[in-house]
PDB file of C-alpha atoms in Angstrom:
ATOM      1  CA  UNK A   1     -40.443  27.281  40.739  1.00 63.00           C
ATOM      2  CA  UNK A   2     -38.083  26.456  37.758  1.00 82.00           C
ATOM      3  CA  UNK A   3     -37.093  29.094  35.928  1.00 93.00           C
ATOM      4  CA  UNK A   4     -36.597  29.063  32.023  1.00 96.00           C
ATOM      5  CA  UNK A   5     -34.798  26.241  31.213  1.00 97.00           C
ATOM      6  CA  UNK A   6     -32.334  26.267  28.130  1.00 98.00           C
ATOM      7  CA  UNK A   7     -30.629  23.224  26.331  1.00 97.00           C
ATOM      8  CA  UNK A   8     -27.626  22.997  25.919  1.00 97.00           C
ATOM      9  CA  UNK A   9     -25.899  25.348  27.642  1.00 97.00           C
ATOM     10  CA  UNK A  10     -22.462  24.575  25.416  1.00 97.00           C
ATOM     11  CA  UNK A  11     -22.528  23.714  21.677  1.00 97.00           C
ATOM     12  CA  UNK A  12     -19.671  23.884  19.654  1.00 97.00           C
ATOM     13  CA  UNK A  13     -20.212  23.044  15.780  1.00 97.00           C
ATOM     14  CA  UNK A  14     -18.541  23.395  12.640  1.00 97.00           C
ATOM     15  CA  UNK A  15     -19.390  25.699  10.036  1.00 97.00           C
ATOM     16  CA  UNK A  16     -21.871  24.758   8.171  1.00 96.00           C
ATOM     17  CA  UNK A  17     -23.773  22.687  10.383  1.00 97.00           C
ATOM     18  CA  UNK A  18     -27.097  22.738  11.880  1.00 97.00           C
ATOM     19  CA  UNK A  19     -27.566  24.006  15.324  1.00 98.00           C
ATOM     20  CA  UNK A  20     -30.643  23.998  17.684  1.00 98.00           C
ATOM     21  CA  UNK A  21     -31.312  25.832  20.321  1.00 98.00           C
ATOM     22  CA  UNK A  22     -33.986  24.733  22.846  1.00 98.00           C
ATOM     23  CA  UNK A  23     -35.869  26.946  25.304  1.00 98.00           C
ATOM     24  CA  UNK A  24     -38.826  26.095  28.055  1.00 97.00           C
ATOM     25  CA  UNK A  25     -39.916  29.239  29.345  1.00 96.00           C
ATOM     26  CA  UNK A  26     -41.391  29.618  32.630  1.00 95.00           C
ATOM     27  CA  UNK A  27     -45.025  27.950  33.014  1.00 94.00           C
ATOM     28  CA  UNK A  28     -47.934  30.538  32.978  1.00 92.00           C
ATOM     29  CA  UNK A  29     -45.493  33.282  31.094  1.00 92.00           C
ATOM     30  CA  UNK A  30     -47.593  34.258  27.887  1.00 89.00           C
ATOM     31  CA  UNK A  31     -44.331  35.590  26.061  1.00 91.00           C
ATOM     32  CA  UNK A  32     -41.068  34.156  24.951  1.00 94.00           C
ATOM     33  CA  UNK A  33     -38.538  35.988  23.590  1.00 94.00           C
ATOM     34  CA  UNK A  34     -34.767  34.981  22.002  1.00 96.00           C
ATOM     35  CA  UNK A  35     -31.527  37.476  22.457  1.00 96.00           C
ATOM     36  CA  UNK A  36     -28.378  36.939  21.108  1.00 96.00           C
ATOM     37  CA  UNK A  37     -25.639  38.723  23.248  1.00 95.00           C
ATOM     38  CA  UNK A  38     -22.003  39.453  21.855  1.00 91.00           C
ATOM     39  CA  UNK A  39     -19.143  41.474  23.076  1.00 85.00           C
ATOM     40  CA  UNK A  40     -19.655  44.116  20.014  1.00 83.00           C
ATOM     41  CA  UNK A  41     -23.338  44.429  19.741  1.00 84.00           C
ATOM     42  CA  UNK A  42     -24.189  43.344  23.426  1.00 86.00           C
ATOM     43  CA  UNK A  43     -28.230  41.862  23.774  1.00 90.00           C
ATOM     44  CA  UNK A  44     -29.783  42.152  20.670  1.00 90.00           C
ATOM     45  CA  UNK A  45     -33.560  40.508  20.355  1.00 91.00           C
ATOM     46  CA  UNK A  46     -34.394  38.436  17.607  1.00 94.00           C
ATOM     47  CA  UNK A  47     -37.559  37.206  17.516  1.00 94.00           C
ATOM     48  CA  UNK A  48     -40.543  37.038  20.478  1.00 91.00           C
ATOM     49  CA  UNK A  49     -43.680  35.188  20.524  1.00 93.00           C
ATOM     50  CA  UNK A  50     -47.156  36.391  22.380  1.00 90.00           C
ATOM     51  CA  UNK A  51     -49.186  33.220  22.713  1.00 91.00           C
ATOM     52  CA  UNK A  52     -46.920  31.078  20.788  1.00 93.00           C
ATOM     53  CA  UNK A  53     -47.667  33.203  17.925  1.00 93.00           C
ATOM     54  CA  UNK A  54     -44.501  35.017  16.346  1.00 92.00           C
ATOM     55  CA  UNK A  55     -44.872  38.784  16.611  1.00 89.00           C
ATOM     56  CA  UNK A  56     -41.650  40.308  15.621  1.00 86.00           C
ATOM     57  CA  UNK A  57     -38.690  38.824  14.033  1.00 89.00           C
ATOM     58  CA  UNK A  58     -37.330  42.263  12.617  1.00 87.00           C
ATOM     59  CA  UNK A  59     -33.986  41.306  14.671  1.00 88.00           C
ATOM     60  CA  UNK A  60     -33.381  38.000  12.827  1.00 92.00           C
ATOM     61  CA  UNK A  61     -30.320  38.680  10.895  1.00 86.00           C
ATOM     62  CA  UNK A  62     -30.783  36.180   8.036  1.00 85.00           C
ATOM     63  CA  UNK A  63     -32.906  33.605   6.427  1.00 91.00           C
ATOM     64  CA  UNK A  64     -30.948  30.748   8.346  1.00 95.00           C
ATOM     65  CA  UNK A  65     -32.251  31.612  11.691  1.00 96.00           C
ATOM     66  CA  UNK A  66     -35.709  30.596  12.075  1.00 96.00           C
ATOM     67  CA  UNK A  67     -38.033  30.206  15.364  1.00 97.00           C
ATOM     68  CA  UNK A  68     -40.707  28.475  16.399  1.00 97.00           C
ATOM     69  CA  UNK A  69     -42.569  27.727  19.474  1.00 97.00           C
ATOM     70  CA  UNK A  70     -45.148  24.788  18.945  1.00 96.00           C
ATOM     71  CA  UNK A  71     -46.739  24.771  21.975  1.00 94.00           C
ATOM     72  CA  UNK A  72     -46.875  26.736  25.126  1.00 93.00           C
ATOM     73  CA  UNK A  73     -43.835  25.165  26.740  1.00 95.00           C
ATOM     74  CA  UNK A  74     -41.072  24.757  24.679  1.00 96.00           C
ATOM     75  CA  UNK A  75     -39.384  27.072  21.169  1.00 98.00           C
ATOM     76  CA  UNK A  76     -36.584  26.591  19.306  1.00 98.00           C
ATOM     77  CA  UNK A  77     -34.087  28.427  17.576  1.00 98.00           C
ATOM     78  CA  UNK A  78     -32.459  26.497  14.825  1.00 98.00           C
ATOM     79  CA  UNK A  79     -29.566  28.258  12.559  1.00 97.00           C
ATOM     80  CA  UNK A  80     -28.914  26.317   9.408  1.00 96.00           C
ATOM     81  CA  UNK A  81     -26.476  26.261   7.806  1.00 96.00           C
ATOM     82  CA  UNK A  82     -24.136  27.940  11.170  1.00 96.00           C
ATOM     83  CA  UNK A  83     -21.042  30.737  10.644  1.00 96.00           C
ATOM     84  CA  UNK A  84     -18.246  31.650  12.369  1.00 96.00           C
ATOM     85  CA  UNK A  85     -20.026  34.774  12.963  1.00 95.00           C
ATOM     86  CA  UNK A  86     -23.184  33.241  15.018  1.00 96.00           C
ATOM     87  CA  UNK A  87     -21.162  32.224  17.376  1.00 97.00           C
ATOM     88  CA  UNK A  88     -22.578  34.301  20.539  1.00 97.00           C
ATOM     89  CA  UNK A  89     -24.590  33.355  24.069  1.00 97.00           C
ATOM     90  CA  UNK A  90     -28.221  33.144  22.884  1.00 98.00           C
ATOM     91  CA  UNK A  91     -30.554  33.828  25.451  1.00 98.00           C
ATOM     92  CA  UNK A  92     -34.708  33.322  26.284  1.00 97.00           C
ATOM     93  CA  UNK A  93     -36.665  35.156  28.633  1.00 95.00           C
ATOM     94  CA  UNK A  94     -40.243  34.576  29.133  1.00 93.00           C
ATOM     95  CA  UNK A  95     -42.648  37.322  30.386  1.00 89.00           C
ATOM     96  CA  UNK A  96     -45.738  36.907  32.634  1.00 86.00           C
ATOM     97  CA  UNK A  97     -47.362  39.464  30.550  1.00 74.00           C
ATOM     98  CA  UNK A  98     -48.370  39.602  26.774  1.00 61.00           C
ATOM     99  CA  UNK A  99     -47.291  42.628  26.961  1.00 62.00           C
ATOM    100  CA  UNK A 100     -43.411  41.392  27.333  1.00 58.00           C
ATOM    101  CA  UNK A 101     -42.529  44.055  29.995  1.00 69.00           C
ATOM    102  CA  UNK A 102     -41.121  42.085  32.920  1.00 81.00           C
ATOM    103  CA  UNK A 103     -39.026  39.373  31.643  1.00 88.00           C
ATOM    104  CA  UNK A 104     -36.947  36.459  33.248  1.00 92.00           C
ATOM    105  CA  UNK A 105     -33.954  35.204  31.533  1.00 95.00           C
ATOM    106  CA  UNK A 106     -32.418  31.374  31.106  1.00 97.00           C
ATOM    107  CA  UNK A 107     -29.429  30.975  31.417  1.00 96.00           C
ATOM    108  CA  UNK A 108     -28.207  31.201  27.980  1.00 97.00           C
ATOM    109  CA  UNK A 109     -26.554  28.756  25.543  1.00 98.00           C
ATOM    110  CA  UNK A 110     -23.032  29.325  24.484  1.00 97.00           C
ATOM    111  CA  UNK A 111     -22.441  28.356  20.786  1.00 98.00           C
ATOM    112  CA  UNK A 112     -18.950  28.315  18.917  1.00 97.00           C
ATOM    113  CA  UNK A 113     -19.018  27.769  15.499  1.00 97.00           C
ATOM    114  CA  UNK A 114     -15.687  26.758  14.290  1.00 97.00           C
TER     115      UNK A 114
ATOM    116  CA  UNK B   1     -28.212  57.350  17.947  1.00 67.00           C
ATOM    117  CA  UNK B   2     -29.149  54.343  20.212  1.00 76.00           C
ATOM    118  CA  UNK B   3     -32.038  54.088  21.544  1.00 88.00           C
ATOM    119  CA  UNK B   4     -30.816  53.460  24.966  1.00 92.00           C
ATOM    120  CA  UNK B   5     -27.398  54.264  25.533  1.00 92.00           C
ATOM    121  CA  UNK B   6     -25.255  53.710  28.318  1.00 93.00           C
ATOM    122  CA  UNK B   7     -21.159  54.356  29.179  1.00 88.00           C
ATOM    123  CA  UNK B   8     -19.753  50.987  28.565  1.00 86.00           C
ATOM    124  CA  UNK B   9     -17.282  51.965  31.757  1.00 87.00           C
ATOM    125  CA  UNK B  10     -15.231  50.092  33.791  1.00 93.00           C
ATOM    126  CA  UNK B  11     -16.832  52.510  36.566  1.00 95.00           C
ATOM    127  CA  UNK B  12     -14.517  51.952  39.422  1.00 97.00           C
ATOM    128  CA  UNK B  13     -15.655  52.243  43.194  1.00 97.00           C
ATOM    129  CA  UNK B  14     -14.630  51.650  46.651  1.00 97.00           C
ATOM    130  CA  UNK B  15     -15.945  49.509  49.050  1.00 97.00           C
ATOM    131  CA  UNK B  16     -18.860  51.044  50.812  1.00 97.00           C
ATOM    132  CA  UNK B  17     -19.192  54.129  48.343  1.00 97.00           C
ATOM    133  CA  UNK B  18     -21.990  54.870  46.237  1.00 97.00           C
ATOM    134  CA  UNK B  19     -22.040  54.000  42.632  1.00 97.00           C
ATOM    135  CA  UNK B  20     -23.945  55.858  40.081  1.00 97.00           C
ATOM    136  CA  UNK B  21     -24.679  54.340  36.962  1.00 97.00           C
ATOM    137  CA  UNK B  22     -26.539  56.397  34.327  1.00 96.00           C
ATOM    138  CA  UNK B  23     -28.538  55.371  31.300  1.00 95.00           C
ATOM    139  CA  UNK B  24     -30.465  57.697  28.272  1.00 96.00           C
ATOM    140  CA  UNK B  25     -32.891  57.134  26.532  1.00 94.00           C
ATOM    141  CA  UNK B  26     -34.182  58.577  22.716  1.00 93.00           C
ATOM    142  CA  UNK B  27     -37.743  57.972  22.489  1.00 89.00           C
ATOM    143  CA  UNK B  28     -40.283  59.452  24.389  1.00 88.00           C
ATOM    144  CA  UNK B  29     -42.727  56.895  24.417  1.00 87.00           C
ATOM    145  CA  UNK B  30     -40.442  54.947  26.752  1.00 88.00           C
ATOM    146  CA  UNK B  31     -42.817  53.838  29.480  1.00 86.00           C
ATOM    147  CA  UNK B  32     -40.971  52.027  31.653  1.00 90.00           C
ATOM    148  CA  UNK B  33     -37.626  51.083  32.934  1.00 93.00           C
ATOM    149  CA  UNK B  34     -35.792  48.071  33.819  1.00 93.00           C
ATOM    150  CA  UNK B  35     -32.420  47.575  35.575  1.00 95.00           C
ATOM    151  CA  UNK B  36     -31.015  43.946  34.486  1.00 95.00           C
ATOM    152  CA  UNK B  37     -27.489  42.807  36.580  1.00 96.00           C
ATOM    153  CA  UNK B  38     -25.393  40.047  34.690  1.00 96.00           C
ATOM    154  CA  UNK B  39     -22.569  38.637  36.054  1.00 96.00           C
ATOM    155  CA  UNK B  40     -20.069  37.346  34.148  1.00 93.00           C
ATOM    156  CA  UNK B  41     -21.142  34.616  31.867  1.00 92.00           C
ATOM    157  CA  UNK B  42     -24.057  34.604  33.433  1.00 94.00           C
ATOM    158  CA  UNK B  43     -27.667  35.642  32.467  1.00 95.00           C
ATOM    159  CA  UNK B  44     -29.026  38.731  33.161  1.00 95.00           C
ATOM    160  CA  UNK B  45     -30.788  39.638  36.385  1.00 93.00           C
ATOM    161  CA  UNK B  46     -33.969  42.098  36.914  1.00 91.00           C
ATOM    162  CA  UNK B  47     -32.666  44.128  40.114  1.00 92.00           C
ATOM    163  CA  UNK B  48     -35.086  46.955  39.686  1.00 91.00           C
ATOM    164  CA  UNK B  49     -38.068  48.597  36.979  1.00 90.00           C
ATOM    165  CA  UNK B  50     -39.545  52.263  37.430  1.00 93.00           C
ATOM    166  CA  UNK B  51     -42.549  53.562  35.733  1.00 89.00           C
ATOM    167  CA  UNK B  52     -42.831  57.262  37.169  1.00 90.00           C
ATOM    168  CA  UNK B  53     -40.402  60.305  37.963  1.00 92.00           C
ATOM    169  CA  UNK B  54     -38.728  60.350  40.791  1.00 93.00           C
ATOM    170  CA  UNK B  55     -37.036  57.865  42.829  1.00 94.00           C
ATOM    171  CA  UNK B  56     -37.704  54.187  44.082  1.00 94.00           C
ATOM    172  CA  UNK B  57     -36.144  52.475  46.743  1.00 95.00           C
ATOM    173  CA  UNK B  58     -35.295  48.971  47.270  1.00 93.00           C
ATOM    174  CA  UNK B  59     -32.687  47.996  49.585  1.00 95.00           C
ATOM    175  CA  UNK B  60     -29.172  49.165  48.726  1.00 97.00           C
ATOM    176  CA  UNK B  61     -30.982  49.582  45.197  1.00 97.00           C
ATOM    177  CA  UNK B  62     -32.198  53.369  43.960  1.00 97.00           C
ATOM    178  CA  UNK B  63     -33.429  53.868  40.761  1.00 96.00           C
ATOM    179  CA  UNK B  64     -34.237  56.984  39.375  1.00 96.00           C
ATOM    180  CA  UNK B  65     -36.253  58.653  36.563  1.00 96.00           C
ATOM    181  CA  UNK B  66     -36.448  61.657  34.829  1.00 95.00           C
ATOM    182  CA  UNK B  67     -38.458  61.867  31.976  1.00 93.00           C
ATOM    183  CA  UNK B  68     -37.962  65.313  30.675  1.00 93.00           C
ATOM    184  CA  UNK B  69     -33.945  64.665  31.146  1.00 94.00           C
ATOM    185  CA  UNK B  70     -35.179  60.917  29.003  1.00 94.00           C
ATOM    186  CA  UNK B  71     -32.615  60.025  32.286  1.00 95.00           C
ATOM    187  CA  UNK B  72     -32.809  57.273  34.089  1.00 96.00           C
ATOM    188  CA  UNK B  73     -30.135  55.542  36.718  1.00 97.00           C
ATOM    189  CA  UNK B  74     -29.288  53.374  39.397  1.00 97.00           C
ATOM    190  CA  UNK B  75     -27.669  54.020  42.991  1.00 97.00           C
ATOM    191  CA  UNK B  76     -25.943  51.215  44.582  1.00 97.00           C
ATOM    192  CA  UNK B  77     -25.539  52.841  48.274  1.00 97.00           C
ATOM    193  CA  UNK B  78     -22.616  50.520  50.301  1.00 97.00           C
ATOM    194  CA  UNK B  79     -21.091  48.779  47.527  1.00 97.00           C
ATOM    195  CA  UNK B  80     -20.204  45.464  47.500  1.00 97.00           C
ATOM    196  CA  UNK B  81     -17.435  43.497  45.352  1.00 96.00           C
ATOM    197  CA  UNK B  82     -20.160  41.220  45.152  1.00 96.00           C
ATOM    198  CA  UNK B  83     -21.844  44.473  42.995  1.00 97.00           C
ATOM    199  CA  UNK B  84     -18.889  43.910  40.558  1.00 97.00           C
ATOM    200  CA  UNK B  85     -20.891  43.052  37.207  1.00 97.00           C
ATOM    201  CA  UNK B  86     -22.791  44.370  34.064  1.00 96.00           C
ATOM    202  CA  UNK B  87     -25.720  46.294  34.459  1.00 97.00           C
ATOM    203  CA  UNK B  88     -27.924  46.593  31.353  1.00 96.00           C
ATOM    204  CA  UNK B  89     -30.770  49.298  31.436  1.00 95.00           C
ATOM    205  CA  UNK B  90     -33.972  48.888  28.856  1.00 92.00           C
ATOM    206  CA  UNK B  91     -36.775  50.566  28.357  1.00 91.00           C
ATOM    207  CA  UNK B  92     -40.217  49.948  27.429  1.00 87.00           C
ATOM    208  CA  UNK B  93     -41.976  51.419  25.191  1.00 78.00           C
ATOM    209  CA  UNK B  94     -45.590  49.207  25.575  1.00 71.00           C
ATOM    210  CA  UNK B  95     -45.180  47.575  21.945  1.00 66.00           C
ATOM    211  CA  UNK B  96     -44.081  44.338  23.508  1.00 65.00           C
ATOM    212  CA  UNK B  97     -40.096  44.397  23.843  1.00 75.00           C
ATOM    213  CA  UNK B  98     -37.694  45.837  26.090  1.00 83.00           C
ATOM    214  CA  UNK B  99     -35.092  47.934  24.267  1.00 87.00           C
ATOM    215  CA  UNK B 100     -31.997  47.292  25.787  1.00 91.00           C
ATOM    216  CA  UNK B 101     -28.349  49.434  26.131  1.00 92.00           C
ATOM    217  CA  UNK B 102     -24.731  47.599  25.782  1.00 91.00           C
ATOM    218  CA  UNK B 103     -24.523  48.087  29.464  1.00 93.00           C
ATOM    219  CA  UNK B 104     -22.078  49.772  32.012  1.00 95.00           C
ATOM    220  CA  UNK B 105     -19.483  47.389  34.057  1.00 96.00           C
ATOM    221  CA  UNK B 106     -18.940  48.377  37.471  1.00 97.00           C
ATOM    222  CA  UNK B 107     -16.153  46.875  39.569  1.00 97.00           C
ATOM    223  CA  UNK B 108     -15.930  48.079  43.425  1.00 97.00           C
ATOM    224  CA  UNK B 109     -12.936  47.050  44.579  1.00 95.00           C
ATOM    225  CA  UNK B 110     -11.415  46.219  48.438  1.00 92.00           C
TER     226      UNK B 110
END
């Protein structure tokens, strides 16, 4: 079985820019969640969905990070506009489970904003 | 105070010792616990969970749980260089999301 897929696995943009993150979780998982690791604050979640529908986006630092998952099978994470200080490895896991307990992870998408 | 916390290490080991790697926890509601392995610049790997005191088995893998300590930790009997990596602990706490610590990197060396 594939696991979650991620796209792309390298971005580097310039400040100010638009970035998109892409995520197809694993089919059949019920949740979807989006991390954002960094050497300082290490996995930190932002947002997850049960049943495409957002539950908790407490962990969303700003306003220019915004999620959405559209249909079972695919979410995005789009930053607009990107800083220096986004740059990270953003991660989503999927879970079986509404209930988010057991979770798989992709295999993250490095972004550099310049 | 964290919610999970964990010593960020380098916890050094020998080949074929036993390396202990411990993880606390604040709230008591905590349910369950996960052990995650991530290599580096990789994405991280569920080794082991535990959901009741005591110990659990799995391979070279032993996970244990206290509650009333709010301890939990991992034994990695026979270690490998190949066990050289970050392991994240997170807890549960049945209102959707794992909670996770910063992690402790273990390197086992020759």
């Amino acid at each position: 079985d594939a696991g979650v897929i991620q796209s792309p696995r390298h971005e580097v943009t310039e400040m100010g820019q638009e970035v998109t993150l892409r995520c197809k979780p694993i089919s059949g998982h019920n949740s979807l969640f989006w991390y954002r690791q960094t050497m300082m604050r290490g996995l930190e979640l932002l947002i997850y969905f049960n049943n495409n529908v957002p539950i908790d986006d407490s962990g969303m630092p700003e306003d220019r990070f915004s999620a959405k998952m559209p249909n079972a099978s695919f979410s995005t994470l789009k930053i607009q506009p990107s800083e220096p200080r986004d740059s990270a490895v953003y991660f989503c896991a999927s879970s079986l489970f509404a209930d988010g307990e057991t979770q798989y992870f992709g295999p993250g998408t490095r972004l550099l904003v310049l | 105070q964290k919610e999970v916390e964990q010593n960020s290490g380098p916890l050094s080991v020998p080949e074929g010792a036993i390396a202990s790697l411990n993880c606390t926890y604040s709230d008591r509601g905590s349910q369950s616990f996960f052990w995650y392995r991530q290599y580096s610049g990789k994405s991280p790997e569920l080794i082991m969970f535990i959901y009741s005191n005591g110990d659990k088995e799995d391979g070279r893998f032993t996970a244990q749980l206290n509650k009333a300590s709010q301890y939990v930790s991992l034994l990695i009997r026979d270690s490998q260089p190949s066990d050289s990596a970050t392991y994240l602990c997170a807890a549960y706490r049945g209102t959707d999301k794992l909670i996770f610590g910063t992690g402790t990197r273990l390197q086992v060396f020759p």
